[in-house]
Coordinates of N, CA, C and O in Angstrom, one line a residue:
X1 N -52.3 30.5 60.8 CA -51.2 29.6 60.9 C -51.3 28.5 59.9 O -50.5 27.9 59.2
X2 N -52.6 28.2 60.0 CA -52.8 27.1 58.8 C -52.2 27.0 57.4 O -51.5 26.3 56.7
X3 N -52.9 28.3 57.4 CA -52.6 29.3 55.8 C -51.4 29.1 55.4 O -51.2 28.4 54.4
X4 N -50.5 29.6 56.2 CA -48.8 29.5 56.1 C -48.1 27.7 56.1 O -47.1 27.4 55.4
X5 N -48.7 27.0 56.7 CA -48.5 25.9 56.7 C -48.8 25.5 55.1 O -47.9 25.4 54.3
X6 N -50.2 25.3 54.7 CA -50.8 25.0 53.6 C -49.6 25.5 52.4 O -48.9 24.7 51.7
X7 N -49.6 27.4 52.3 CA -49.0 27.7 51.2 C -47.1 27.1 51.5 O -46.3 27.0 50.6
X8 N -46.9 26.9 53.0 CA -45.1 26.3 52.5 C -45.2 24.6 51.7 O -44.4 24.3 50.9
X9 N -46.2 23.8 52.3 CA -46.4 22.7 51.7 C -46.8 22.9 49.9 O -46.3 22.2 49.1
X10 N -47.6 23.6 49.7 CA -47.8 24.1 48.3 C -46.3 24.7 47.5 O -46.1 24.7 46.3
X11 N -45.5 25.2 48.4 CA -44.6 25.8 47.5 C -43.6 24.4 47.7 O -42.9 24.1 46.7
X12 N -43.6 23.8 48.4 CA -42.5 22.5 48.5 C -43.2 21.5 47.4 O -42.5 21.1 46.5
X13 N -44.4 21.2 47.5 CA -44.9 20.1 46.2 C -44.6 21.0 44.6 O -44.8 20.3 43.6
X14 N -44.2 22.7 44.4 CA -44.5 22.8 43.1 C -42.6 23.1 43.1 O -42.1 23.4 42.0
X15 N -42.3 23.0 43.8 CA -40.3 23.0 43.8 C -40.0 21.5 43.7 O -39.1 21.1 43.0
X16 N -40.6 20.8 44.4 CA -40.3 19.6 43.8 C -40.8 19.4 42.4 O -40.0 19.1 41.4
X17 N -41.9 19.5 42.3 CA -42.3 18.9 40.4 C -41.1 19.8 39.4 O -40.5 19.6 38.3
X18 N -41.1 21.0 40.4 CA -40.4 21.4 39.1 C -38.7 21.2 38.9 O -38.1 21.8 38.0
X19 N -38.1 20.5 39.7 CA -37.2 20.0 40.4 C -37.3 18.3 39.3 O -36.4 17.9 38.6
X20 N -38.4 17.7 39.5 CA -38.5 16.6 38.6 C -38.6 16.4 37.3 O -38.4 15.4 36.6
X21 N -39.1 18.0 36.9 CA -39.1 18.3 35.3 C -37.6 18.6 35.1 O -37.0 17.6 34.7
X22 N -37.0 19.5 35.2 CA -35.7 19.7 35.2 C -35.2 18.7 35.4 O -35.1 18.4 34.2
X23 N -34.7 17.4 36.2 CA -34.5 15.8 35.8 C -34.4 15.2 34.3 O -33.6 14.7 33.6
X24 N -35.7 15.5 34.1 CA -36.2 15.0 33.3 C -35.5 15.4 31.8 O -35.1 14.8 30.8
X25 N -35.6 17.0 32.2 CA -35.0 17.6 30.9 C -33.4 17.1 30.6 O -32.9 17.0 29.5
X26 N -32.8 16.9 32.0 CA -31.5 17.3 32.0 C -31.0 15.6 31.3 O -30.0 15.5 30.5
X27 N -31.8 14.6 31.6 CA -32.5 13.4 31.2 C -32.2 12.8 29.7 O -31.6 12.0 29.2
X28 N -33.1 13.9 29.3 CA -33.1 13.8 27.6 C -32.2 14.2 27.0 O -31.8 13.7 26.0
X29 N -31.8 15.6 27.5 CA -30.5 16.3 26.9 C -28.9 15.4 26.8 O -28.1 15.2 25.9
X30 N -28.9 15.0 28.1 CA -27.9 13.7 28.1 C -28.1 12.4 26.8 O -27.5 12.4 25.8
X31 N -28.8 11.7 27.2 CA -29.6 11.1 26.3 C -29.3 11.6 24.4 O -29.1 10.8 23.5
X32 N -29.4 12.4 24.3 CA -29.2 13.2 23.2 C -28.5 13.8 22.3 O -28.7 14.1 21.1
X33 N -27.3 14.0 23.6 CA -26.2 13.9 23.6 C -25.1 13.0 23.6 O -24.0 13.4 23.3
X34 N -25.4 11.6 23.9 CA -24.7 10.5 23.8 C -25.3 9.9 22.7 O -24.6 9.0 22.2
X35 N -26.2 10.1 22.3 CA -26.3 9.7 20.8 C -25.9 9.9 19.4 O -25.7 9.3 18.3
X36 N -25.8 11.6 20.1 CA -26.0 12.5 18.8 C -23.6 12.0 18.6 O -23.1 11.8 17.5
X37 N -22.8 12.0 19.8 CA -21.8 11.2 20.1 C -21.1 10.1 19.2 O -20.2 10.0 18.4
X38 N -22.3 8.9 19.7 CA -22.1 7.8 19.2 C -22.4 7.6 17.5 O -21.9 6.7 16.8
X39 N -23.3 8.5 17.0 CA -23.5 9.0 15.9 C -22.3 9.5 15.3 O -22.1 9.2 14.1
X40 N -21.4 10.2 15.7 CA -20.3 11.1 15.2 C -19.1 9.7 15.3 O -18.3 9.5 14.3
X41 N -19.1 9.3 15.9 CA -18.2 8.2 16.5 C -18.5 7.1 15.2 O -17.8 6.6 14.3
X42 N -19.6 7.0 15.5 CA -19.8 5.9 13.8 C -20.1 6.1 12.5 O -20.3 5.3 11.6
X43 N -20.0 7.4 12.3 CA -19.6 7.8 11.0 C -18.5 8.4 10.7 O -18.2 9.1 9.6
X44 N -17.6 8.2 11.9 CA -16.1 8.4 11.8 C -15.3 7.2 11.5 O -14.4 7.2 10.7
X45 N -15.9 6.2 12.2 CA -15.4 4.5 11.7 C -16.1 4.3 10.2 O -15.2 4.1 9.4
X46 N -17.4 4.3 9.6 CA -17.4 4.3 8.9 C -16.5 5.2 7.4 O -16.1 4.6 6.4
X47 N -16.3 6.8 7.5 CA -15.2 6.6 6.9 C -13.8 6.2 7.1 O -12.9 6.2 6.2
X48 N -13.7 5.9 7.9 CA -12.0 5.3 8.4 C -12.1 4.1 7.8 O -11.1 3.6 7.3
X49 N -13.4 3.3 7.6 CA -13.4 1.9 7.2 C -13.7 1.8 5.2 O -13.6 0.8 4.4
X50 N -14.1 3.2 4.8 CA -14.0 3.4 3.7 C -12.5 3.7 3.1 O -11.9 3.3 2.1
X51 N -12.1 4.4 3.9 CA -10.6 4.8 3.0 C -9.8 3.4 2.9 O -9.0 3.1 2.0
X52 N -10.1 2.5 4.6 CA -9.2 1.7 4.1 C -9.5 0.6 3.2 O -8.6 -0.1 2.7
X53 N -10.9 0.6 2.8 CA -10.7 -0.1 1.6 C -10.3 0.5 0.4 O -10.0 0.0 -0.6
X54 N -10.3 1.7 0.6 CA -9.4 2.1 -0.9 C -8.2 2.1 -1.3 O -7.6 2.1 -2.3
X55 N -7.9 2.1 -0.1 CA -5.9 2.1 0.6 C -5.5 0.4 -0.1 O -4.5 0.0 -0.9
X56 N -6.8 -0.7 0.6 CA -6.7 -1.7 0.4 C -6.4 -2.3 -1.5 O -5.5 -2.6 -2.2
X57 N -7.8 -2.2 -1.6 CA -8.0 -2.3 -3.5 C -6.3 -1.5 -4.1 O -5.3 -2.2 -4.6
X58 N -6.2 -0.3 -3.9 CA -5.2 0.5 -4.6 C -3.7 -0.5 -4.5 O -3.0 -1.0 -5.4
X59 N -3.5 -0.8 -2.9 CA -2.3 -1.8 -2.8 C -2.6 -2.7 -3.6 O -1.8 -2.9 -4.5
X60 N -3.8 -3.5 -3.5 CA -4.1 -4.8 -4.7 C -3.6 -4.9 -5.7 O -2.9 -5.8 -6.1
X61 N -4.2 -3.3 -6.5 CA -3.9 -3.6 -7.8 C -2.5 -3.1 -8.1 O -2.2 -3.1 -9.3
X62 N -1.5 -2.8 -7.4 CA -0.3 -2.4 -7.1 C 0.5 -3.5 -7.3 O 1.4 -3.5 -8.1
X63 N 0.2 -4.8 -6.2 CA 1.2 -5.6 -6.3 C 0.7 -6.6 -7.9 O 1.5 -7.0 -8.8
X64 N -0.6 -6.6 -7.7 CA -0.7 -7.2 -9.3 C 0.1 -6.8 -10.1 O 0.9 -7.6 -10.7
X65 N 0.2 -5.4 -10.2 CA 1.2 -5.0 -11.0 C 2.5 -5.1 -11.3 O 3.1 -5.0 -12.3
X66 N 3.2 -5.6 -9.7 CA 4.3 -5.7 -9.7 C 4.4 -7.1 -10.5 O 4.9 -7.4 -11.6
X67 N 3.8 -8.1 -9.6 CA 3.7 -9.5 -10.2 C 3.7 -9.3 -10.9 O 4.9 -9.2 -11.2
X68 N 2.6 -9.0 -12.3 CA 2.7 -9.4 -13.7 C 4.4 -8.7 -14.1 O 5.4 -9.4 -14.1
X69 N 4.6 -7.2 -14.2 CA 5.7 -7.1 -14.5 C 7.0 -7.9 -14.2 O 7.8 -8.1 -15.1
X70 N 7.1 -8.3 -13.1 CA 8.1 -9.7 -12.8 C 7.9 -9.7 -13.3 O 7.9 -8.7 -13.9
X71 N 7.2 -10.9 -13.8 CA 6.7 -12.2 -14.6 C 6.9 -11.8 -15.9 O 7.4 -12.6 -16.8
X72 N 6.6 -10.5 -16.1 CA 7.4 -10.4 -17.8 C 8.8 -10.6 -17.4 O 9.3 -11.7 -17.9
X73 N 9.6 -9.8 -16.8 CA 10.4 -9.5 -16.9 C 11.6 -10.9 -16.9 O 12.7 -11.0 -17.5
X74 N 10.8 -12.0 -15.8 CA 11.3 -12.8 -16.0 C 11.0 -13.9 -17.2 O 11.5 -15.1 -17.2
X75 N 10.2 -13.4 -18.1 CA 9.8 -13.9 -19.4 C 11.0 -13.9 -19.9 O 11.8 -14.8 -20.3
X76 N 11.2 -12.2 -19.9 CA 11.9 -11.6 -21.2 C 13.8 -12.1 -20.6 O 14.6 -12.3 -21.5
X77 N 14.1 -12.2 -19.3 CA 15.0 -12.9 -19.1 C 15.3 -14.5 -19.5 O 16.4 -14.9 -20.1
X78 N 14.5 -15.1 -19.2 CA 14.5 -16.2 -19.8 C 14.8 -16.5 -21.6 O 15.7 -17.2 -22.1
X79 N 13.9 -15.8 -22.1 CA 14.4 -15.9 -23.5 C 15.4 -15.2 -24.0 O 15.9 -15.6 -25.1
X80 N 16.1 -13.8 -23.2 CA 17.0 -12.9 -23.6 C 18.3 -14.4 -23.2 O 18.8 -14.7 -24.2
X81 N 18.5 -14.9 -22.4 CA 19.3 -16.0 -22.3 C 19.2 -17.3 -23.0 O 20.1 -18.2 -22.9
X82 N 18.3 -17.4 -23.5 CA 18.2 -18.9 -24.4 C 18.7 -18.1 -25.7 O 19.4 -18.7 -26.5
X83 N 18.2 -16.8 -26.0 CA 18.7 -16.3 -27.4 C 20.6 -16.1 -27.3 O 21.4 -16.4 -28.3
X84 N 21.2 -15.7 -26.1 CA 22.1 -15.5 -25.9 C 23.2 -17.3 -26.0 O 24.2 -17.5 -26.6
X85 N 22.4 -18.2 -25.1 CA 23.1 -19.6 -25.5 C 23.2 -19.8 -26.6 O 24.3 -20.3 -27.0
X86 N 22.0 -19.4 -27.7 CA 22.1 -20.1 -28.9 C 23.1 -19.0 -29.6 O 23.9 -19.5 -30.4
X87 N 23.2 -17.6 -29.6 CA 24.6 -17.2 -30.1 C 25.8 -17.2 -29.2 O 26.9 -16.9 -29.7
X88 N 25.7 -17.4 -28.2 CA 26.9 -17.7 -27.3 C 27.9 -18.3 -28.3 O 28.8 -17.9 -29.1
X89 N 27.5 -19.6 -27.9 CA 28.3 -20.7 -28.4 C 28.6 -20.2 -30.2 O 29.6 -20.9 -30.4
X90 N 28.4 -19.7 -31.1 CA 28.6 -19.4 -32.0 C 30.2 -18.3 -32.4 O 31.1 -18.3 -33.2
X91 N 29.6 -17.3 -31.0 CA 30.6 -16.2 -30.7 C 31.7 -17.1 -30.2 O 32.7 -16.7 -30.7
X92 N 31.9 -18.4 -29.2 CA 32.9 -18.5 -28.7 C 34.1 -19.8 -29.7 O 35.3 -19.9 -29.5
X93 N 33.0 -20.7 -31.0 CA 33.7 -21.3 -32.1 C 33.9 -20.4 -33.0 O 34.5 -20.9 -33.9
X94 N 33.5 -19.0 -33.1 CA 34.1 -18.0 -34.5 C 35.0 -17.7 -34.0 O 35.9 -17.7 -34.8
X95 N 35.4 -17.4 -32.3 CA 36.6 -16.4 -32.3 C 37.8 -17.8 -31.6 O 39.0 -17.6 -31.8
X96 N 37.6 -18.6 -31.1 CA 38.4 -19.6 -30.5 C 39.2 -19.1 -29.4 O 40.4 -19.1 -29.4
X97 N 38.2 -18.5 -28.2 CA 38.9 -18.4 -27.2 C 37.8 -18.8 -26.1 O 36.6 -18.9 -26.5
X98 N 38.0 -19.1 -24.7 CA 37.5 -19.6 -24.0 C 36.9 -18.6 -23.1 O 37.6 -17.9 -22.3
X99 N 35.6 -18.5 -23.4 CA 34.9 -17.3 -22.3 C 33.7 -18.1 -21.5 O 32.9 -19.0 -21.8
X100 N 33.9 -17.3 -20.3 CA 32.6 -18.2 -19.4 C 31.2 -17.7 -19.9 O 31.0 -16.8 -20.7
X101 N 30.3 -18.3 -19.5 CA 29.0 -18.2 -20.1 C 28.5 -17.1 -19.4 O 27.3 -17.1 -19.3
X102 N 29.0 -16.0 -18.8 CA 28.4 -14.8 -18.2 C 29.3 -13.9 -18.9 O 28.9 -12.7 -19.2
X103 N 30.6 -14.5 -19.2 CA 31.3 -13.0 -20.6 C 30.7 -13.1 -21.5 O 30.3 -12.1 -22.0
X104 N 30.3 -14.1 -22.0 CA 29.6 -14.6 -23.4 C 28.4 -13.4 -23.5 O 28.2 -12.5 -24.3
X105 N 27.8 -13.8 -22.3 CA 26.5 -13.0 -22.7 C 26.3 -12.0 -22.3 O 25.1 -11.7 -22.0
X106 N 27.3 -10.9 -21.9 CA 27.3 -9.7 -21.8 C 28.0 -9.4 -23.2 O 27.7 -8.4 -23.8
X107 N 29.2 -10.6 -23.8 CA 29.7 -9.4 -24.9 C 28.3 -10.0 -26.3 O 28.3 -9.3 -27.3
X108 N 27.8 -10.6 -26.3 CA 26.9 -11.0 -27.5 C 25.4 -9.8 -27.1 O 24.5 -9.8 -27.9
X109 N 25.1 -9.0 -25.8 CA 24.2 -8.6 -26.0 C 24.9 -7.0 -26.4 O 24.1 -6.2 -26.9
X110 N 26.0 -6.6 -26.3 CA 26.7 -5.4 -26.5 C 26.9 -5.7 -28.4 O 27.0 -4.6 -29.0
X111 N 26.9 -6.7 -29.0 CA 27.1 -6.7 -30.4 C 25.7 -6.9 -30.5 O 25.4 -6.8 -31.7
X112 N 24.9 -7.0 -29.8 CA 23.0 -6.4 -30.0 C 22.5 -4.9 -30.3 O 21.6 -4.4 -30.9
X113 N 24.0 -3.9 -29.1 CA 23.4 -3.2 -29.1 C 23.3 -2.1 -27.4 O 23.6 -0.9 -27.0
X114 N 23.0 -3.1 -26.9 CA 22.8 -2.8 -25.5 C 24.2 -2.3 -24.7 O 25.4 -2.7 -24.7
X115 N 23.6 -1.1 -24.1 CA 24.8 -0.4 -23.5 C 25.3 -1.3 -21.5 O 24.6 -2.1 -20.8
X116 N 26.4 -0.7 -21.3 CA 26.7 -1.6 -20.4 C 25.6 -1.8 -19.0 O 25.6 -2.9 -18.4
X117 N 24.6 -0.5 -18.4 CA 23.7 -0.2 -17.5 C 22.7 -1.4 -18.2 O 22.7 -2.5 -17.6
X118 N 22.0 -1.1 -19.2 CA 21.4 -2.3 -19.8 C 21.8 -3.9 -19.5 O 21.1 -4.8 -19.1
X119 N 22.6 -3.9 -19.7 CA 22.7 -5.4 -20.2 C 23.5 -5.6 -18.6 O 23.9 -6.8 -18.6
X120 N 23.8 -5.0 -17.4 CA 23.8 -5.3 -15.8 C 22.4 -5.5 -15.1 O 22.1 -6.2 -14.1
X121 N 21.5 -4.5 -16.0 CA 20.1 -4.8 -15.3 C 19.7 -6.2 -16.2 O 20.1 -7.1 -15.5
X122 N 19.4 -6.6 -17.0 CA 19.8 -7.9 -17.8 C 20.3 -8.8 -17.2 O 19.5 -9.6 -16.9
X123 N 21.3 -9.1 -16.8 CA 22.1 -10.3 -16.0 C 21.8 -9.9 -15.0 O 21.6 -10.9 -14.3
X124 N 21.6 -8.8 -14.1 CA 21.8 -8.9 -12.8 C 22.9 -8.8 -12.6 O 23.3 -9.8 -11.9
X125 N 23.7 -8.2 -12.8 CA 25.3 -7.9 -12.6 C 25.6 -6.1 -11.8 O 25.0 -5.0 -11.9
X126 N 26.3 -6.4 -11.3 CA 26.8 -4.7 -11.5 C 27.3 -4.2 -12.9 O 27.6 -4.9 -13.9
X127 N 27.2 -2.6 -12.6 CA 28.1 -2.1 -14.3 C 29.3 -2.0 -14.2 O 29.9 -2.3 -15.2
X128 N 29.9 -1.7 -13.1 CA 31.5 -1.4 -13.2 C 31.8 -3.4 -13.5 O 32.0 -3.7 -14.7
X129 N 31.7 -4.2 -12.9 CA 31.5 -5.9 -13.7 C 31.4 -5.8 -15.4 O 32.2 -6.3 -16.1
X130 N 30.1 -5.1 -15.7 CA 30.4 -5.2 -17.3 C 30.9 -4.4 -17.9 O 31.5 -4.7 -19.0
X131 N 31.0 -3.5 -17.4 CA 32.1 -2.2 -18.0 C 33.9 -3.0 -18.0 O 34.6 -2.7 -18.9
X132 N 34.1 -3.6 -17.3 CA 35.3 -4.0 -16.9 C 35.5 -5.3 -18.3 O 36.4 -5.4 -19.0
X133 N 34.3 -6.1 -18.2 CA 34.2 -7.2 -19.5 C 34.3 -6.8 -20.8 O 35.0 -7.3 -21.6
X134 N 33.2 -5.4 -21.0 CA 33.7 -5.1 -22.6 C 34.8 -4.5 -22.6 O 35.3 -4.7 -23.7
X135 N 35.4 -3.8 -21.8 CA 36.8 -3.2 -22.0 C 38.1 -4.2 -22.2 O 39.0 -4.0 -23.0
X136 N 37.8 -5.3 -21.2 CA 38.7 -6.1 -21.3 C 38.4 -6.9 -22.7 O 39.5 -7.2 -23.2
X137 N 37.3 -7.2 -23.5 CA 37.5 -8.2 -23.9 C 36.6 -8.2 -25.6 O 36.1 -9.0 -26.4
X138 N 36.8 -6.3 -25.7 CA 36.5 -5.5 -27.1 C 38.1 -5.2 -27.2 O 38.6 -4.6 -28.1

């Protein structure tokens, strides 16, 4: 009867150990798993935080671009109208009639050259506006 006592106590101490190894494993595999996770997780933010700086830089040099363009464009306005005052008034004492200073310089950039789409993006006008001015006033 001993015997039987001894070997159920012997099989209960080696079902437990092995009951605590398995713990153990189940332990590390977790473990291992939430790493191997948070690994995947942070080299997912890391590229998400690489593209957006490329997204970023690209818009950068984007709006630079637009800026400088303005900035010509309001160069090239600016002097496309000082060249136009200074023949304005020339066009409006050769012919002796009285034009406002926005007929003026739609019809002096059309004796430049410039077709009517042109010279609306130029003033800032619509075309059917300049289309109506050189017709009226060719």
């Amino acid at each position: 009867m001993y015997a039987l006592v001894f070997i159920s106590i012997m099989l209960n101490v080696v079902c437990l150990y092995l009951i605590f190894n398995l713990r153990n494993k189940f332990q590390k595999q977790s473990n291992s798993h939430d790493s191997k996770t948070s690994e995947e997780v942070e080299e997912l933010l890391e590229l998400f935080s690489e593209e957006m700086k490329i997204e970023n830089e690209r818009l950068h040099e984007m709006i630079l671009k637009f800026t400088q363009k303005n900035h010509q464009q309001k160069d090239l306005d600016e002097i496309t109208i000082i060249e136009l005052e200074e023949t304005g008034t020339v066009l409006q004492e050769s012919e002796d009639k009285h034009f406002s200073k926005e007929t003026t310089e739609v019809l002096t950039l059309a004796q430049k050259g410039y077709n009517a789409e042109e010279i609306a993006k130029m003033l800032h006008r619509g075309k059917g506006e300049v289309e109506l001015l050189l017709k009226f006033y060719r």
